Coordinates of C-alpha atoms in Angstrom, one line a residue:
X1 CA 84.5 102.3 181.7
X2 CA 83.7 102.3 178.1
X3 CA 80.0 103.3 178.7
X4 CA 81.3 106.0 181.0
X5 CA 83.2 107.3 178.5
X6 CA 80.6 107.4 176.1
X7 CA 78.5 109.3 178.4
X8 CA 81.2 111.9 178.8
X9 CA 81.9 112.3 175.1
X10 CA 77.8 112.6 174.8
X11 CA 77.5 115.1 177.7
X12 CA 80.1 117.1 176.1
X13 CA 79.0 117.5 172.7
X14 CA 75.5 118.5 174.5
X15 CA 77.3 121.2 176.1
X16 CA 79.1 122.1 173.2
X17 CA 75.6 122.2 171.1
X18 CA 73.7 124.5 174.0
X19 CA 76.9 127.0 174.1
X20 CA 77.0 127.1 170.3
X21 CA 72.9 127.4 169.7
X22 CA 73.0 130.5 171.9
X23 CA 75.3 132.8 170.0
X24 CA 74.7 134.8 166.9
X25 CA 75.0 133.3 163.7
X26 CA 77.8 134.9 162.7
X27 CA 79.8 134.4 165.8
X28 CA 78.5 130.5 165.3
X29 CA 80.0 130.2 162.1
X30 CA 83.2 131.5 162.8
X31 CA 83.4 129.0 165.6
X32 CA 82.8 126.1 163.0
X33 CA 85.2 127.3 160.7
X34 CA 87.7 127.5 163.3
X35 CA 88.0 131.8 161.7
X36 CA 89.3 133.6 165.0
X37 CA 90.2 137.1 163.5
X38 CA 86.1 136.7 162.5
X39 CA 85.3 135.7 166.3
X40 CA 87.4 138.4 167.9
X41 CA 86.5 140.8 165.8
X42 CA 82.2 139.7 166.6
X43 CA 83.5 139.3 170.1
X44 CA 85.1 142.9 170.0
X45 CA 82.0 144.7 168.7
X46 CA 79.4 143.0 172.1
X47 CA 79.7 144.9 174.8
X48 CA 82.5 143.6 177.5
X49 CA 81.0 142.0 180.2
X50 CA 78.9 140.4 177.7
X51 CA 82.1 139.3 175.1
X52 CA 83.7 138.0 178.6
X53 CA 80.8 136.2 179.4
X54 CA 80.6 134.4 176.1
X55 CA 84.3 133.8 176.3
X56 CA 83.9 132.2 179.6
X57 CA 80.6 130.5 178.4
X58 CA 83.1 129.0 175.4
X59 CA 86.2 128.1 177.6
X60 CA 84.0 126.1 179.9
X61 CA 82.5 123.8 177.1
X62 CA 86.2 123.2 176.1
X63 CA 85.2 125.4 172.5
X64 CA 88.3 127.2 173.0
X65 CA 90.9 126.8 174.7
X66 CA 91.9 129.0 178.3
X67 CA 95.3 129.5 177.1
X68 CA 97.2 127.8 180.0
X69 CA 98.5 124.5 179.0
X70 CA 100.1 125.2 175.8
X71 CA 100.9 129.3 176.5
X72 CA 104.2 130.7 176.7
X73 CA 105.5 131.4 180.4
X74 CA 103.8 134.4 182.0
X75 CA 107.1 135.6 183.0
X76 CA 108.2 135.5 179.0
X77 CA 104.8 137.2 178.4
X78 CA 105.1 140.1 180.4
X79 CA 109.0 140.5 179.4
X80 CA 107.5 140.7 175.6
X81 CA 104.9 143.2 176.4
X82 CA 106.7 145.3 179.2
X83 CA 107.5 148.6 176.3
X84 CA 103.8 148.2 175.5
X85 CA 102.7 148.1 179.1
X86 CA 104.6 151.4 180.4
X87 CA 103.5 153.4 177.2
X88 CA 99.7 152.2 178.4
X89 CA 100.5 153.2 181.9
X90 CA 102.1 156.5 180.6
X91 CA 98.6 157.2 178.1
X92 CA 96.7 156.5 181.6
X93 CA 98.8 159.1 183.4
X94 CA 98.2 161.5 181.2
X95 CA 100.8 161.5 178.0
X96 CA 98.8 161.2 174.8
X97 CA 101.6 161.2 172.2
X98 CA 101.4 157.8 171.6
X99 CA 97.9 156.6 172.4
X100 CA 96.8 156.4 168.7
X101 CA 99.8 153.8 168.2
X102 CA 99.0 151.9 170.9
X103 CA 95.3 152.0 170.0
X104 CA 96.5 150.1 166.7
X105 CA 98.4 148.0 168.8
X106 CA 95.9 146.7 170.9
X107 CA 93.3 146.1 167.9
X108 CA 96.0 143.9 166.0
X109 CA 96.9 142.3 169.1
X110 CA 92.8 141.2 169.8
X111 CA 92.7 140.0 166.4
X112 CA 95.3 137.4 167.4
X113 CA 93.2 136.8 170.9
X114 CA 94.3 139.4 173.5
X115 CA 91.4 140.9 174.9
X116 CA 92.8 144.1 176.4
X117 CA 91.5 146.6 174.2
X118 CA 88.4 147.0 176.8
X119 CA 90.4 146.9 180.2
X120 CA 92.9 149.4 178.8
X121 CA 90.0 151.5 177.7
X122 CA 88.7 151.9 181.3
X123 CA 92.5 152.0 182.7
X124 CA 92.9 155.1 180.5
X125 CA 89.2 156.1 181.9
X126 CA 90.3 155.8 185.5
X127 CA 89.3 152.6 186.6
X128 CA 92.0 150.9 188.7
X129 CA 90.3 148.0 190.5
X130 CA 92.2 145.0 189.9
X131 CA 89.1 142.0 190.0
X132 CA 86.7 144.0 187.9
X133 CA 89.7 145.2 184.7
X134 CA 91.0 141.5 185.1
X135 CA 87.5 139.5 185.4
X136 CA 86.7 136.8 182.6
X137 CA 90.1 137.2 181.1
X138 CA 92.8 134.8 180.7
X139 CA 95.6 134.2 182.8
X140 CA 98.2 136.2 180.1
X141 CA 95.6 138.9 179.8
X142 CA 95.2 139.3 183.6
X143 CA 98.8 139.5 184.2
X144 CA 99.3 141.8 181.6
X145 CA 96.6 144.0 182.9
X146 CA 98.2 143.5 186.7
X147 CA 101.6 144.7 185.2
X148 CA 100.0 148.0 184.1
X149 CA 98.0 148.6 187.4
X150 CA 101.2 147.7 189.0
X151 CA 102.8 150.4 186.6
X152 CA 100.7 153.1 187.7
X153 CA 100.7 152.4 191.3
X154 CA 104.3 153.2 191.8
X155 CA 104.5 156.4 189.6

């Protein structure tokens, strides 16, 4: 069992090594130093579908974590975020007053390791299909993005 586990610990830091040899320096070092305002904010200026793929790329060699084992309750999370959620939904349908705000909002909230900021963008665009707004994100993000879909489909 010992050598087994051994062999899992070496596999691991392999994977680890490949994951972390394939992104940008800077992104590398904020890794290391365990800086995630620094990642999020490299993560925030890739494109999306490549910042998700990286995400995913990291979550998978256990880098960072997926959020689910030590995350509040969605339930809790969506009761938190439910004033943010309708004033997205009501920017999406139309009512500018407060986007700016919320645009603020949403950059604070992806320095702390939210990524919405890109799904809202291309809710407020027009895009309403569910698996390509909620793909590579978390299970929090997801449901949050869900909630607002959900928002807009009954107004």
């Amino acid at each position: 069992m010992a050598l087994e586990e051994k062999r899992r610990i070496e596999d691991q830091r392999s994977k680890i090594g490949g994951v972390l040899e394939g992104l940008p320096e800077g992104m590398r070092e904020a890794i290391l130093a365990r800086d995630m305002q620094t990642l999020n904010a490299a993560l925030g200026a890739l494109p999306e579908e490549q910042a998700t793929q990286i995400l995913q790329q990291l979550r998978e060699a256990g880098i960072i974590s997926s959020g689910e084992s030590s995350s509040p309750d969605i339930e809790q999370v969506l009761e938190e975020f439910e004033p943010l959620l309708q004033a997205i939904a009501a920017v999406a349908r139309g009512e500018v007053g407060e986007k700016a705000e919320i645009e603020k909002e949403l950059a604070n909230l992806q320095e702390k390791g939210w990524m919405l900021v890109g799904p809202v963008q291309r809710i407020w665009a027009g895009e309403r299909e569910e698996p390509t707004l909620t793909g590579g994100l978390d299970d929090q993000d997801a449901a949050l993005i869900r909630r607002v879909l959900e928002i807009l489909s009954r107004s």
